[in-house]
Coordinates of N, CA and C in Angstrom, one line a residue:
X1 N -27.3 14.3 124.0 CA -28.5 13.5 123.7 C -28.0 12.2 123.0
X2 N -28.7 11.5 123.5 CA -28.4 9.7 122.5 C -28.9 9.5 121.1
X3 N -28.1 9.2 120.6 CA -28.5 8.8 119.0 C -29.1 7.1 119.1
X4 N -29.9 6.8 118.2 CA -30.3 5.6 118.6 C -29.3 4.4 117.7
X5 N -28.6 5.2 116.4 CA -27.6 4.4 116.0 C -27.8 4.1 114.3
X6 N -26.9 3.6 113.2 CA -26.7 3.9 112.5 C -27.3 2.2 111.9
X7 N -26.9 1.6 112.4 CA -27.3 0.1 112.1 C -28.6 -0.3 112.6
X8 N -29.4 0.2 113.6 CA -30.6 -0.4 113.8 C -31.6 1.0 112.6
X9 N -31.2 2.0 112.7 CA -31.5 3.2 111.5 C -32.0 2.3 110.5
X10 N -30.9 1.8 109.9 CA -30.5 0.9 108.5 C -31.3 0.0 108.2
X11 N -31.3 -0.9 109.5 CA -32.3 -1.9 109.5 C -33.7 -1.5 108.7
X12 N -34.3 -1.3 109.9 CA -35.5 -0.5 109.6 C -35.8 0.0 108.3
X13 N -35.1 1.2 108.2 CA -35.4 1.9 106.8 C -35.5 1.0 105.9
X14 N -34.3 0.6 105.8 CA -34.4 -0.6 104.3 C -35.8 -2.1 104.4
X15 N -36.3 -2.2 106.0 CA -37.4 -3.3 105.4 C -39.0 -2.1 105.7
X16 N -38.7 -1.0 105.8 CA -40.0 -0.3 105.7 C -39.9 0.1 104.3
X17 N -38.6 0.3 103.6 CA -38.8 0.8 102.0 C -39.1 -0.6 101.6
X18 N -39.0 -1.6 101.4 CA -39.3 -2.8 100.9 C -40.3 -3.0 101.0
X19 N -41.1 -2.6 102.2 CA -42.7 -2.9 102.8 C -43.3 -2.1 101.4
X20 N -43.1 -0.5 101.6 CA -43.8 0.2 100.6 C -43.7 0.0 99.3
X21 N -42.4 -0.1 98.8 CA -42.8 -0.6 97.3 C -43.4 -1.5 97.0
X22 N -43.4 -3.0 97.7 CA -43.7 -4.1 97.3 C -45.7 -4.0 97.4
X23 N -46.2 -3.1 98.4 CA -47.6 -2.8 99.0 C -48.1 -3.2 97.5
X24 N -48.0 -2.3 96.4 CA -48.7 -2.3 95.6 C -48.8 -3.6 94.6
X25 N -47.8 -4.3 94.7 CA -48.1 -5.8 93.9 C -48.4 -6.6 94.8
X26 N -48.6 -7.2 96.2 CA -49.2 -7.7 96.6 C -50.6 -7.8 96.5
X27 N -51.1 -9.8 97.0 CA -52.5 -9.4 97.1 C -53.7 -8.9 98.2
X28 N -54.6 -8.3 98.3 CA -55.3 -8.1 99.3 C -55.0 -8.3 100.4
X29 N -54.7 -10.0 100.5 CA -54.1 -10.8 101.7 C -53.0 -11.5 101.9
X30 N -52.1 -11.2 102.9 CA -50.9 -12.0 102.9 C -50.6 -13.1 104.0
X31 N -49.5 -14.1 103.1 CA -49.0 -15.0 104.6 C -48.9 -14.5 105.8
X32 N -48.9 -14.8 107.1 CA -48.2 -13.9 107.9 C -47.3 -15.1 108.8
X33 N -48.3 -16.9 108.7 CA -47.7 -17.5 109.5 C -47.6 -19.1 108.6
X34 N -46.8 -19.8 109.1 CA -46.8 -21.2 108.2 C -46.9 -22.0 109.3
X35 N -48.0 -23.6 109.1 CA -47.8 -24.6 110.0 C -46.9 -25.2 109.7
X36 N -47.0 -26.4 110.6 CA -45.8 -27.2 110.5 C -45.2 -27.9 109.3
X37 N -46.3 -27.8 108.1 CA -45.7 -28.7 106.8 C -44.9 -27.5 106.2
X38 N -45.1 -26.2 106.5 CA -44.6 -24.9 105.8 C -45.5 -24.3 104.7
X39 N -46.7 -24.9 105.1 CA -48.0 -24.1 104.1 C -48.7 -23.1 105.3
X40 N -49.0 -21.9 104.1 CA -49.2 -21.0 105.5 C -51.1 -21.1 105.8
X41 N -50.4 -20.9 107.2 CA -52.4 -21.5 107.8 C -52.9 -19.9 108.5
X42 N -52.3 -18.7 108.5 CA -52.6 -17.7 108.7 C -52.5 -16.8 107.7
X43 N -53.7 -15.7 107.5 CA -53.6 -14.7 106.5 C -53.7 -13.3 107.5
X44 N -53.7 -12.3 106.7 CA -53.7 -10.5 107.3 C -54.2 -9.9 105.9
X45 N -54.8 -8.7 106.2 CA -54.9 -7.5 104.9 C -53.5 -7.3 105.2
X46 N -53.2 -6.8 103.6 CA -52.0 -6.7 103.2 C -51.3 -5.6 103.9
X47 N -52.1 -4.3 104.4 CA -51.7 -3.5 105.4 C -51.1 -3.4 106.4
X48 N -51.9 -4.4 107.2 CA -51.5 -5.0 108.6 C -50.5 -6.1 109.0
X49 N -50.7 -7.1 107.8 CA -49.3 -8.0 107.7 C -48.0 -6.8 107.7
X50 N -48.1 -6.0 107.0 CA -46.4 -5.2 106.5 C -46.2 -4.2 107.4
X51 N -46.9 -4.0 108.4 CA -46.8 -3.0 109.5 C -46.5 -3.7 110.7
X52 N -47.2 -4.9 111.0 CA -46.5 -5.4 112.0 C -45.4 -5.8 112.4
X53 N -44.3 -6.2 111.5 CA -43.1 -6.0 111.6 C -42.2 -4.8 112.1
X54 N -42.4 -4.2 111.5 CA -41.8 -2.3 111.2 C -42.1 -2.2 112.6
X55 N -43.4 -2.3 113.2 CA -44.0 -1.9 114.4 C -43.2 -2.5 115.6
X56 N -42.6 -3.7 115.2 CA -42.0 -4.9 116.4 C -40.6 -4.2 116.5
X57 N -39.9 -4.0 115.3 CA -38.9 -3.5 115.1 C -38.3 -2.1 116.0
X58 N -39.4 -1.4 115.6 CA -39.2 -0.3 116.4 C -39.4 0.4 118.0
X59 N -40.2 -1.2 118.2 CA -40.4 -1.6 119.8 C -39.1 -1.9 120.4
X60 N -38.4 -2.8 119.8 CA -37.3 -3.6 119.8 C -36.3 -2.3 120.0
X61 N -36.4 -1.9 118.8 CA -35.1 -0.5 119.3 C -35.7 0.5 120.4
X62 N -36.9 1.1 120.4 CA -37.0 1.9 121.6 C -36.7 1.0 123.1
X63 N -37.4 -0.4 123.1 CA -36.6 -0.7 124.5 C -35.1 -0.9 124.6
X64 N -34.4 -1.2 123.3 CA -32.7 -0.9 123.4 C -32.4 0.5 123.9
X65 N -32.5 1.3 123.3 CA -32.5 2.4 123.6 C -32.9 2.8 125.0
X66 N -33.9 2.6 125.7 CA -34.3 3.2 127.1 C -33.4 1.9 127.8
X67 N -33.6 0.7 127.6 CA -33.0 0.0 128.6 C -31.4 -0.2 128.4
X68 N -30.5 0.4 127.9 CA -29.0 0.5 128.0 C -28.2 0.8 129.0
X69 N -29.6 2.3 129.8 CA -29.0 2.7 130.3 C -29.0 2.0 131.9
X70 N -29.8 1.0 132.0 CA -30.3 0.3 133.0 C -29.3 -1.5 133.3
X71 N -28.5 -1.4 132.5 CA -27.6 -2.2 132.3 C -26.2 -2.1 132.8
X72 N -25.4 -3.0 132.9 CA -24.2 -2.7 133.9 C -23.4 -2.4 132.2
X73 N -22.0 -1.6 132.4 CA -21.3 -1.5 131.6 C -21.0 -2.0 130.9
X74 N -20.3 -3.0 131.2 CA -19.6 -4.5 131.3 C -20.3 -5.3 130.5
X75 N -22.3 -4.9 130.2 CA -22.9 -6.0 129.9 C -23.5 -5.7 128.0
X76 N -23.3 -4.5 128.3 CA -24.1 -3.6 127.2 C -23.6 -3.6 126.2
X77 N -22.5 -4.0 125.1 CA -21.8 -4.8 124.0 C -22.7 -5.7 123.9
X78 N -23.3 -6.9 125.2 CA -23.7 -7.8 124.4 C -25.3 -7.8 124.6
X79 N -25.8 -7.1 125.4 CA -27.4 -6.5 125.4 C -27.5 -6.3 124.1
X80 N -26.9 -4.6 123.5 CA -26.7 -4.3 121.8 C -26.9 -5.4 120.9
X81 N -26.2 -6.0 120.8 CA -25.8 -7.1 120.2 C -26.7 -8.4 120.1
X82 N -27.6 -8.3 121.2 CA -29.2 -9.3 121.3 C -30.0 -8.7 120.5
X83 N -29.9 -7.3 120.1 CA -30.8 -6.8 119.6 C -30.9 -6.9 118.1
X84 N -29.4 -6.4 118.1 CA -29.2 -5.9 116.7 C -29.6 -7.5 115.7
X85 N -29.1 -8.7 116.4 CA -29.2 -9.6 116.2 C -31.2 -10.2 115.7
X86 N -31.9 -9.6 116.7 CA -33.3 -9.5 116.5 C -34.1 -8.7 115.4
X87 N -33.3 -7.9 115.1 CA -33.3 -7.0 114.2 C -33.5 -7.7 112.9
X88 N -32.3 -8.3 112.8 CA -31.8 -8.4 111.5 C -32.9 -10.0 111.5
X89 N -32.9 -10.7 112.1 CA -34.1 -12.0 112.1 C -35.8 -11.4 111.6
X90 N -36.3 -10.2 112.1 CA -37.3 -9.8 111.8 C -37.1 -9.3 110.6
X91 N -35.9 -8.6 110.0 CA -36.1 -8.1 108.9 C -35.9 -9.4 107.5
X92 N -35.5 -10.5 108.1 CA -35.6 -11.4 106.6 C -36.8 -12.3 107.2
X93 N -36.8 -12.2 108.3 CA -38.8 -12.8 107.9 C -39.8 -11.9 107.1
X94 N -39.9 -10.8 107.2 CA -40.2 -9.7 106.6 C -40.4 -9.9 105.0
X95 N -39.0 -9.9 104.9 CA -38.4 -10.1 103.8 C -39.0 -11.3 102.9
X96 N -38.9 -12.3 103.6 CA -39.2 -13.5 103.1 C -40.7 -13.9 103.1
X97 N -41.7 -13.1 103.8 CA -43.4 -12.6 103.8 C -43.7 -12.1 102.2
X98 N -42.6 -10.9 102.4 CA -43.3 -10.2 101.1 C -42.7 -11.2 100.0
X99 N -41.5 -12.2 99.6 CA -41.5 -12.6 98.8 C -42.4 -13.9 97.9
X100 N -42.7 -14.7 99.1 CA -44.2 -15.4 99.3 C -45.3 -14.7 98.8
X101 N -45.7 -13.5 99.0 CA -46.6 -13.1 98.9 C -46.6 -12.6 97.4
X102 N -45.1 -12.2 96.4 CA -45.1 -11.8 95.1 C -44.9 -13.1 94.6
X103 N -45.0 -14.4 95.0 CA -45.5 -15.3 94.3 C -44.4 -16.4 94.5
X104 N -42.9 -15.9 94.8 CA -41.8 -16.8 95.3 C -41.4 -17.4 95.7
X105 N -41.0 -18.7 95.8 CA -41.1 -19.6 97.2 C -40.0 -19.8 97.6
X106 N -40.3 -19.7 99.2 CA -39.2 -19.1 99.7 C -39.0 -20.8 100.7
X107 N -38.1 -21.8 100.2 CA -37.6 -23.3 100.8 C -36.9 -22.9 102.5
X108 N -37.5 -24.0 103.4 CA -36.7 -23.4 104.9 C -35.4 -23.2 104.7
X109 N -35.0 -24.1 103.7 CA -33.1 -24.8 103.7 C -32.7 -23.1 103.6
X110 N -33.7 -22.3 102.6 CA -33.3 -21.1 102.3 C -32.6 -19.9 103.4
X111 N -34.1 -20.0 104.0 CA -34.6 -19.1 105.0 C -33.5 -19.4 106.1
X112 N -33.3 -20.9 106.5 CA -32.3 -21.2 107.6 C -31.0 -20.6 107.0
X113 N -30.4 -20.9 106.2 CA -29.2 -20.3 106.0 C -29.1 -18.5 105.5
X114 N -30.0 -18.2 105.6 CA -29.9 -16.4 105.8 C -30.1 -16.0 107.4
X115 N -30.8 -17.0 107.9 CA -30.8 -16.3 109.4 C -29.3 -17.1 109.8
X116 N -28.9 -17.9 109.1 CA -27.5 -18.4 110.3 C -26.0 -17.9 109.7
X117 N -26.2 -17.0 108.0 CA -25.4 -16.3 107.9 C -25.5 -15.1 108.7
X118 N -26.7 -14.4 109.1 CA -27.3 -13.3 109.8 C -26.1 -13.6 111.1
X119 N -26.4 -14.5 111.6 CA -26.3 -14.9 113.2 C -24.4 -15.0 113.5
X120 N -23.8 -15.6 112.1 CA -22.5 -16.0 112.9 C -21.3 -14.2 111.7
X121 N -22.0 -13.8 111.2 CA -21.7 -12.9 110.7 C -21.6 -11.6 111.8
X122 N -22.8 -11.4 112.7 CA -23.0 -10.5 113.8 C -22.1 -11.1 114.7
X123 N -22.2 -12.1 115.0 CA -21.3 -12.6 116.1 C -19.8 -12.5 115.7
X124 N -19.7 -12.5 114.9 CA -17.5 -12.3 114.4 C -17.6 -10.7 114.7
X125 N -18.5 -10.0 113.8 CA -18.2 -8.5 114.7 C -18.5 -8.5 116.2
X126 N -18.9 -8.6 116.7 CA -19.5 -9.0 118.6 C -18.2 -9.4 118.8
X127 N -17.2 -10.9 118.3 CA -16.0 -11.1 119.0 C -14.7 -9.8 118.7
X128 N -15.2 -9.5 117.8 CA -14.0 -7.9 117.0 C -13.9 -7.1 118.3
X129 N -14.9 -7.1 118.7 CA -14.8 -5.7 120.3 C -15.1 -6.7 121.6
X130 N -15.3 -7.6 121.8 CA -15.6 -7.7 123.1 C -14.5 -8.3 123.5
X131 N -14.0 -8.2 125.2 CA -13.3 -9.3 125.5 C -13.6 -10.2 126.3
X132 N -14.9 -10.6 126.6 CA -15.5 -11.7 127.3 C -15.0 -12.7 126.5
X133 N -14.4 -12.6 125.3 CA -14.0 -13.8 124.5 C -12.8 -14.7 125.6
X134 N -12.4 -13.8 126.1 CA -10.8 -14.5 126.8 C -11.5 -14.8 127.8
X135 N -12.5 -14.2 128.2 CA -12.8 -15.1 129.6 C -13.4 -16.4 129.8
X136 N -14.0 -16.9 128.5 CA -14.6 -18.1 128.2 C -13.5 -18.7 127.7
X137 N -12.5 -18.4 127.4 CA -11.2 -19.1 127.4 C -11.1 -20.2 128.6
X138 N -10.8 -19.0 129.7 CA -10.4 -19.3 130.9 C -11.6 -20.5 131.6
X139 N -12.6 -20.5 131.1 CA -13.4 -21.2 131.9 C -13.3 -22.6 131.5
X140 N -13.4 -22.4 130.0 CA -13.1 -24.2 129.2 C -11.9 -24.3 129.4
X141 N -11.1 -23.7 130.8 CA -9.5 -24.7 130.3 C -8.3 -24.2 130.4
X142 N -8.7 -22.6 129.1 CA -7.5 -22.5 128.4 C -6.5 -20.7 129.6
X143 N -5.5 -21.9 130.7 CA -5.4 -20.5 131.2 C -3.9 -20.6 131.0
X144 N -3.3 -21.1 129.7 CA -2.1 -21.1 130.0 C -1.2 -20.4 128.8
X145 N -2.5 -19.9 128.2 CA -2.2 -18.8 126.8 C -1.6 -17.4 127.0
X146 N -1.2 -17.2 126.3 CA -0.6 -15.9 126.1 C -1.1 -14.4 125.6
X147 N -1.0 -13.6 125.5 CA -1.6 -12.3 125.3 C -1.7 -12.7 123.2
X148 N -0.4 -13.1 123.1 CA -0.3 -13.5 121.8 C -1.1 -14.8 121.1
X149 N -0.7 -15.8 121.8 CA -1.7 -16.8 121.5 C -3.2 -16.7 121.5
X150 N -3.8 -16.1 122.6 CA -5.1 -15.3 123.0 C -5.9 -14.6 121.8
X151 N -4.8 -13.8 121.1 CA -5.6 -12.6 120.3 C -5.4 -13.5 118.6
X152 N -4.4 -14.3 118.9 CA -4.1 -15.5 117.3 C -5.7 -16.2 117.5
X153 N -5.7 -17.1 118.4 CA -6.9 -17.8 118.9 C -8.4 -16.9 118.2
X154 N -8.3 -15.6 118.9 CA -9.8 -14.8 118.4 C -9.8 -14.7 117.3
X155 N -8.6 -13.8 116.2 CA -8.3 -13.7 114.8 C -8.9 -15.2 113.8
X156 N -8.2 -16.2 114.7 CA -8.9 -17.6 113.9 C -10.5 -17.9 113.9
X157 N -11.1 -17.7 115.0 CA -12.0 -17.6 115.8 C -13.0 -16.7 114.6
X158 N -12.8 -15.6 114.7 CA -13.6 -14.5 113.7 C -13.6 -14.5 112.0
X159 N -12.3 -15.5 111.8 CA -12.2 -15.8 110.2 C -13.2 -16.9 110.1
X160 N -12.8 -17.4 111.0 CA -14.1 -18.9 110.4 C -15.3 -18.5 110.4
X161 N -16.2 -17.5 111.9 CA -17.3 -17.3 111.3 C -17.7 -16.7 110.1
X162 N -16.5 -15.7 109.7 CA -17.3 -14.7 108.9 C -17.0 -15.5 107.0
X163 N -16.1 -16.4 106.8 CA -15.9 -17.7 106.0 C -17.6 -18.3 106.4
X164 N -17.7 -18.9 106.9 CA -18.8 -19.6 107.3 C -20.6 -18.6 106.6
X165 N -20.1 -17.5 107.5 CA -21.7 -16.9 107.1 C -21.7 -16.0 106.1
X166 N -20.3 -15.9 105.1 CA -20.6 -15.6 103.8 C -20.8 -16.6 102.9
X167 N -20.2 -18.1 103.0 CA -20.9 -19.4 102.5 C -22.1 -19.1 102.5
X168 N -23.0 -19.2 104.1 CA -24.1 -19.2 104.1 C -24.7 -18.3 103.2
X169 N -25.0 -17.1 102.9 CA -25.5 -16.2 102.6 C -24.9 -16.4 101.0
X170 N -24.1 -16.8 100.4 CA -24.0 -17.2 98.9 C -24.7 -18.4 98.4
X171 N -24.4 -19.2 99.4 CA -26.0 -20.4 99.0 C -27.0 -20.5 98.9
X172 N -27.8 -19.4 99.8 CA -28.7 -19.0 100.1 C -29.4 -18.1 98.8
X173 N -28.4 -17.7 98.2 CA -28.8 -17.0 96.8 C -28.7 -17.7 95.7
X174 N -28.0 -18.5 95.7 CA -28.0 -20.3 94.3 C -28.2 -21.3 95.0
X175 N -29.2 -21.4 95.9 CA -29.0 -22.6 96.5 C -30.3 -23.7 95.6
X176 N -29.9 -24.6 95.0 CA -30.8 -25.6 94.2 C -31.1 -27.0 95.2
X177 N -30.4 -27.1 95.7 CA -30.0 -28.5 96.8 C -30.6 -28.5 98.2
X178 N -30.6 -29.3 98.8 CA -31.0 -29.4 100.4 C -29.7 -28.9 101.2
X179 N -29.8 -28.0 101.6 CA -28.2 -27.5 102.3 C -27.7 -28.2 103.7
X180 N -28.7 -29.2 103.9 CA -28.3 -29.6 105.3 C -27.0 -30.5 105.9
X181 N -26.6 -31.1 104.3 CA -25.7 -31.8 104.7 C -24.2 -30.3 104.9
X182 N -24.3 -29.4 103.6 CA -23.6 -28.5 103.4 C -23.2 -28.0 105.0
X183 N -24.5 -27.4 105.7 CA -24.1 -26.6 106.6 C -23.9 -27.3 108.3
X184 N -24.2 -28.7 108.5 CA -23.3 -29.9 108.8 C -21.7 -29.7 108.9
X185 N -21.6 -30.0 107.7 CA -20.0 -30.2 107.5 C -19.4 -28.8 107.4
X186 N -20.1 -27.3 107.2 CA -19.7 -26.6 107.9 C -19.4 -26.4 109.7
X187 N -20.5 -26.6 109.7 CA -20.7 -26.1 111.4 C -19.4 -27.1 111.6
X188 N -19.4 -27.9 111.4 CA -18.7 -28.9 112.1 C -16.6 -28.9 111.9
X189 N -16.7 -28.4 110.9 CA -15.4 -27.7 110.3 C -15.0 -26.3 111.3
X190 N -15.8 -25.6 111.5 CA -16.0 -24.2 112.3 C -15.3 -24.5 113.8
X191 N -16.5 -25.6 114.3 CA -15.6 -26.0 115.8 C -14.1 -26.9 116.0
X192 N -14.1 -27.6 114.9 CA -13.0 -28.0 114.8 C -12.0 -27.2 114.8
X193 N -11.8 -26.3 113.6 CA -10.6 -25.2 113.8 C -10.8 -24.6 114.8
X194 N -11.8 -23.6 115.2 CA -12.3 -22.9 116.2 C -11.6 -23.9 117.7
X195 N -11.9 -24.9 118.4 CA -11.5 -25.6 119.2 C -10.1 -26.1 119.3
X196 N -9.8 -27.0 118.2 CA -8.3 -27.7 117.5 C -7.3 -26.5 117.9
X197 N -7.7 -25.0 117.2 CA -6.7 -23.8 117.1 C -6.5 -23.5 118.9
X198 N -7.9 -23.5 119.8 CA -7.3 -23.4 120.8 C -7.0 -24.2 121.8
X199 N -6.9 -25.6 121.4 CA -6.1 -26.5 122.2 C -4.5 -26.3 121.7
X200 N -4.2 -26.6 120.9 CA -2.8 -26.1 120.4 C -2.4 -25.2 120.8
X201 N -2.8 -23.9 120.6 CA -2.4 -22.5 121.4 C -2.2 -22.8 123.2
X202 N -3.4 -23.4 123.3 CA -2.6 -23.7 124.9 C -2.0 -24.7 125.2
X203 N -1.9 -25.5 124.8 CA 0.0 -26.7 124.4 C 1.3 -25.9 124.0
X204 N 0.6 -24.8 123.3 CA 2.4 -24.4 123.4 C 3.2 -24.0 123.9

């Protein structure tokens, strides 16, 4: 029989225990949506805002779960991997509802760099196992690398994100400033080495 897994488990639990503790300090009614200036222009009873999440989440893994098996082999690392990815996005909106709602304010600069440490943190594990990495090699170019240069290239490749989306996610916890120039001159640091490392590799 299939286990549904240990990481989308995780998920879950930890923003349904968050939902429940937090229930009782909240008020009556919560954010659920923000317009365009980032003031929120939608409310919920406090009930129904903290459940609809939980509820999406667990949609999200039951269709992982049934539809895996309906997937070509080959594809299913990065199906998983769409998900777990969705997962973890619903749970810091979630997260960042109930903090709003205990009185907190939660700045986008914030919010963006917890979902883009989210994003390039999942993705360095996603390159750890997959090897569609080397085939997008081959497609930008690079077909003149080596088994060794290839796996140097990924190693570089997976340091930077996971450099990158631990920055992000440390800022994101002291962050006083507008981070946009910050995560700029990251991103842009990222493809450089990420890129630079494998033009060189296939020069040599």
């Amino acid at each position: 029989m299939k286990k549904i897994g240990m990481f989308p488990s995780l998920v879950i639990l930890i923003t349904v225990a968050a939902s429940l503790v937090s229930y009782p300090l909240l008020p009556a009614e919560m954010a659920v949506h923000f317009g365009s200036d980032f003031s929120p222009d939608m409310f919920m009873q406090k009930w129904l805002g903290l459940i609809l999440i939980p509820f999406l989440m667990v949609m999200f893994t039951g269709t992982e779960y049934y539809g895996k098996e309906k997937v070509k082999e080959e594809s299913k690392l990065e199906f998983e991997y769409c998900f777990r990815l969705l997962l973890i996005l619903l749970a810091i909106v979630q997260l960042s509802l109930i903090a709003y709602g205990l009185g907190y304010e939660i700045p986008t600069g914030r919010f963006a760099l917890l979902a883009a440490s989210a994003f390039t943190l999942l993705l360095a594990v996603y390159l750890s196992y997959s090897k569609k990495v080397f085939l997008f090699l081959r497609v930008v170019g690079f077909k003149k690398t080596d088994a060794y240069a290839k796996n140097l290239w990924k190693k570089i490749t997976i340091a930077s994100l996971v450099f990158f989306g631990v920055a992000c996610l440390i800022l994101a916890v002291f962050m006083k400033n507008d981070p946009s120039y910050f995560m700029m001159i990251m991103v842009a640091a990222v493809c450089i080495i990420v890129v630079g490392s494998g033009v060189y590799l296939n020069k040599r």
